[in-house]
Amino acid sequence: MPRRGIAVAVIVIVACFIVLGLTSDFLVDWAWFSAIGYLDVFGTILGGKAVLFFAVFAGSAIFLWVNGSLASRFARRRGHVHPVDFERESEGVQTLPELLELMRQRLPWRLLIAGVAGVLGILLAAGEVSNWDVFLRFVYQVPYGLSDPQYGKDIGFYLFSLPAYVVLKNWMLLTLLLGFLVAAAVYWVHGDIEFNEQRRSISPRAIAHGSALLGLFFAVKAWSYDLDRFLLLYGDNGVVVGASYTDIHIALPVLWLLVGLAVIAALASWANLWVRTYKLPVAGAVLVFGSSLVLALVFPSLFQLVFVKPNELQLEKPYIQRNIDLTQQAYNLHQISVKPFPVEQSLTFQSLQANQATIDNIRLWDWQPLMDTYGQLQEIRTYYKFHDVDVDRYHLDGAYQGVTLSARELKPSLLPPNAQTWVNQHVLFTHGNGAVMSPLARKTAEGLPIFYLQDIPPVATGGPPIDEPRIYFGEETDTYVIVKGSTPEFDYPKGTDNVYATYAGAGGVAVGGIARRALFAWYFKDPNLLLTSYITGDSRIMFRRTIQDRVRTIAPFLRLDRDPYLVISEGRLFWMQDAYTTSRYFPYAQTLSGSELNYIRNAVKVVIDAYNGTVTFYVADSSDPMAATYQRIFPGLFKPLAAMPQDLQKHIRYPEDLFFIQAQVYRTYHMNSAEVFYNREDLWQFPRQPTGGDEATMAPYYIIVRLPGEPQAEFLQMLPMVPSQRQNMIAWLAARSDPPDYGKLIVYEFPKDKLVYGPFQIEARINQNTEISQQLSLWNQMGSRVIRGNLLVIPIENSILYVSPLYLRAETGQLPELKRVIV
């Protein structure tokens, strides 16, 4: 081949690599979204980012270019500087004035200004792209249907409009600041601005230009002060969350005054285009920022200390009430039904018989001992892994039963080190297999769980049959795999042999062509994808296989519950993922501790097929304005909840994270009276219970129980509450999961004049029981370790039953056995 041909080939190859490097992420995303059926969602997100990027880039670059060009045009020549002797240039520039003169004479200012404007515009646009959803929500917003108590604006203004205005305001102020710096640099190089030992001066043209920019700055600042009126509704002075008495009576009038002063300063700055003295804009800046310092910071603090503090409850009472009402609204606590629970210590045999479904479903297995047991008995091989234990309910053999369920996933990283080859990790070991299921309330004679589902392939003994047990998408599947290759995949071990299978589904992205192989080889930085002979024309590559990664990629605007759970339906395995719409802009609402959110709704339920990886989004809360807004933004993404298959609907449950967040906020915001709230008279907290040699906060738990006054047992989530700094129980909170009452929250309050033992007190009584203590000591001395299970508080009629399981595990073993249940 001639040298010229070789050079052309090299150039073409290099160009291809450059194009791949610039476009690989886009092309892979396009292929993935297209394969999963959400190309329109990808287009909407990409379009939103592109429109915002180019809008910010164009606005920033044009403003900075015009601003810099005007500065270059108006700048004077350095008449007081001697021209540079270019014959001496090789000797080096001797002084700063000479350097500046050289720059002025030699630099291509038009191109330089355009280049600086372009680069700064790109940087500003890149920084704003992450706000694409803020502006899409602004454009497609729907009203909330409730007005704030201060300004009478619909809450939708705060959720959708205000965040966009804040982002826009910040961009405008930053762009003006950069414009000022660009203009100042141009004027400085040209000698219009001088600050040195011999001379300090600013030319009239530079003053005029700076005054014009300063006028724009003060105009935007006036708008900023106007927006600050609404931001008062997110304040927190330790007593009131939201606008307090001082905010309304002092800070708000001050903000109006600052708006007026900023407008005056803007007009004065623009008037200085003709006067051209530095004194006028300096006076305007001192007026605005000096007033802001004194009136917005010092004066309100002094007023709060001198006038409000001595009369705090009287003055803050209406604003505390606003905080209570809107926090309850933001976290959906206003819909909690409060009922009395007249505790009676008269639990009879007849009561137990009347609540047989509750007794039959008392949870005996904690997740950690059960995980250890599952691992020892049912992982089968080292490369299988149970990630989590889920709690659900099924109708089995005509009975409504609570069960534990865990998926048997495959982790190639658990293969022996010498077996962790590329072929094994990406071609052969591609999927997990089946699941295990056990009843919550039963055990074998040896203290081990009874299996409704077990083994590989899964065998159903009283549990729902699984026709398609293969798990290609789960909680542990974090590597890409090739399916439909030239060799079958490992399916499961059988005796001394292995069983192999070929994927027959539609999951994954086509990877058969050479162009696709090159693309994915570049994307994964793995040349084996280009070199391997295992890929055929029908092959598909599966990636983003962890279910939360899949959901986040499609809907990055949703917050996901930490505990997706497995569901067996119609012989197939599905993952159910709860998703939330959240905001930090709900007025007067308490911000969640350790987080920025102050509004949350479980607006979306997501179902993921464990075999094909298909992802379906269902709107679970049609009353949520944020969900309605996202439905307008992504019209093809969401389906109504009624469209979910009926069998899957039976396994919808109230999500764990939401219940915990609501319970966390309700500890304080169950107090509806402003006076009681101010005094913190009835503050609640989560119970504590011993865990080994330490203490831990009691977590919510799922249980099947018949609520007082209800005809039958139901699946719900509950959590007891105790008074602050006390251990006796004062109430318990329940979230219902079964239709038609799904989503309803109930709090049962105990009489305040009765002592009801809390979990910690019951644990103390157990420890003080001589017979139990002796038995525990004996077990611990026999080469075994006693594991105390979580104490369960179970309401039956108007009584409380306390249940605590005890597990025994050998010191050198990992197979806990259920030995006793303390009731």
Short mmCIF file of C-alpha atoms in Angstrom, two decimals, residues 770-786 808:
data_model
loop_
_atom_site.label_atom_id
_atom_site.label_comp_id
_atom_site.label_asym_id
_atom_site.label_seq_id
_atom_site.Cartn_x
_atom_site.Cartn_y
_atom_site.Cartn_z
CA THR A 770 -35.05 -16.23 86.15
CA GLU A 771 -36.09 -19.23 84.09
CA ILE A 772 -35.40 -17.52 80.77
CA SER A 773 -32.11 -16.05 82.00
CA GLN A 774 -30.87 -19.45 83.17
CA GLN A 775 -31.77 -21.09 79.86
CA LEU A 776 -29.99 -18.39 77.86
CA SER A 777 -26.88 -18.69 80.03
CA LEU A 778 -26.89 -22.47 79.61
CA TRP A 779 -27.11 -22.23 75.82
CA ASN A 780 -24.34 -19.63 75.67
CA GLN A 781 -22.05 -21.96 77.66
CA MET A 782 -22.56 -24.93 75.34
CA GLY A 783 -20.55 -23.65 72.37
CA SER A 784 -23.57 -21.86 70.96
CA ARG A 785 -24.64 -18.29 70.66
CA VAL A 786 -28.15 -17.08 71.44
CA LEU A 808 -29.50 -20.58 68.50
#
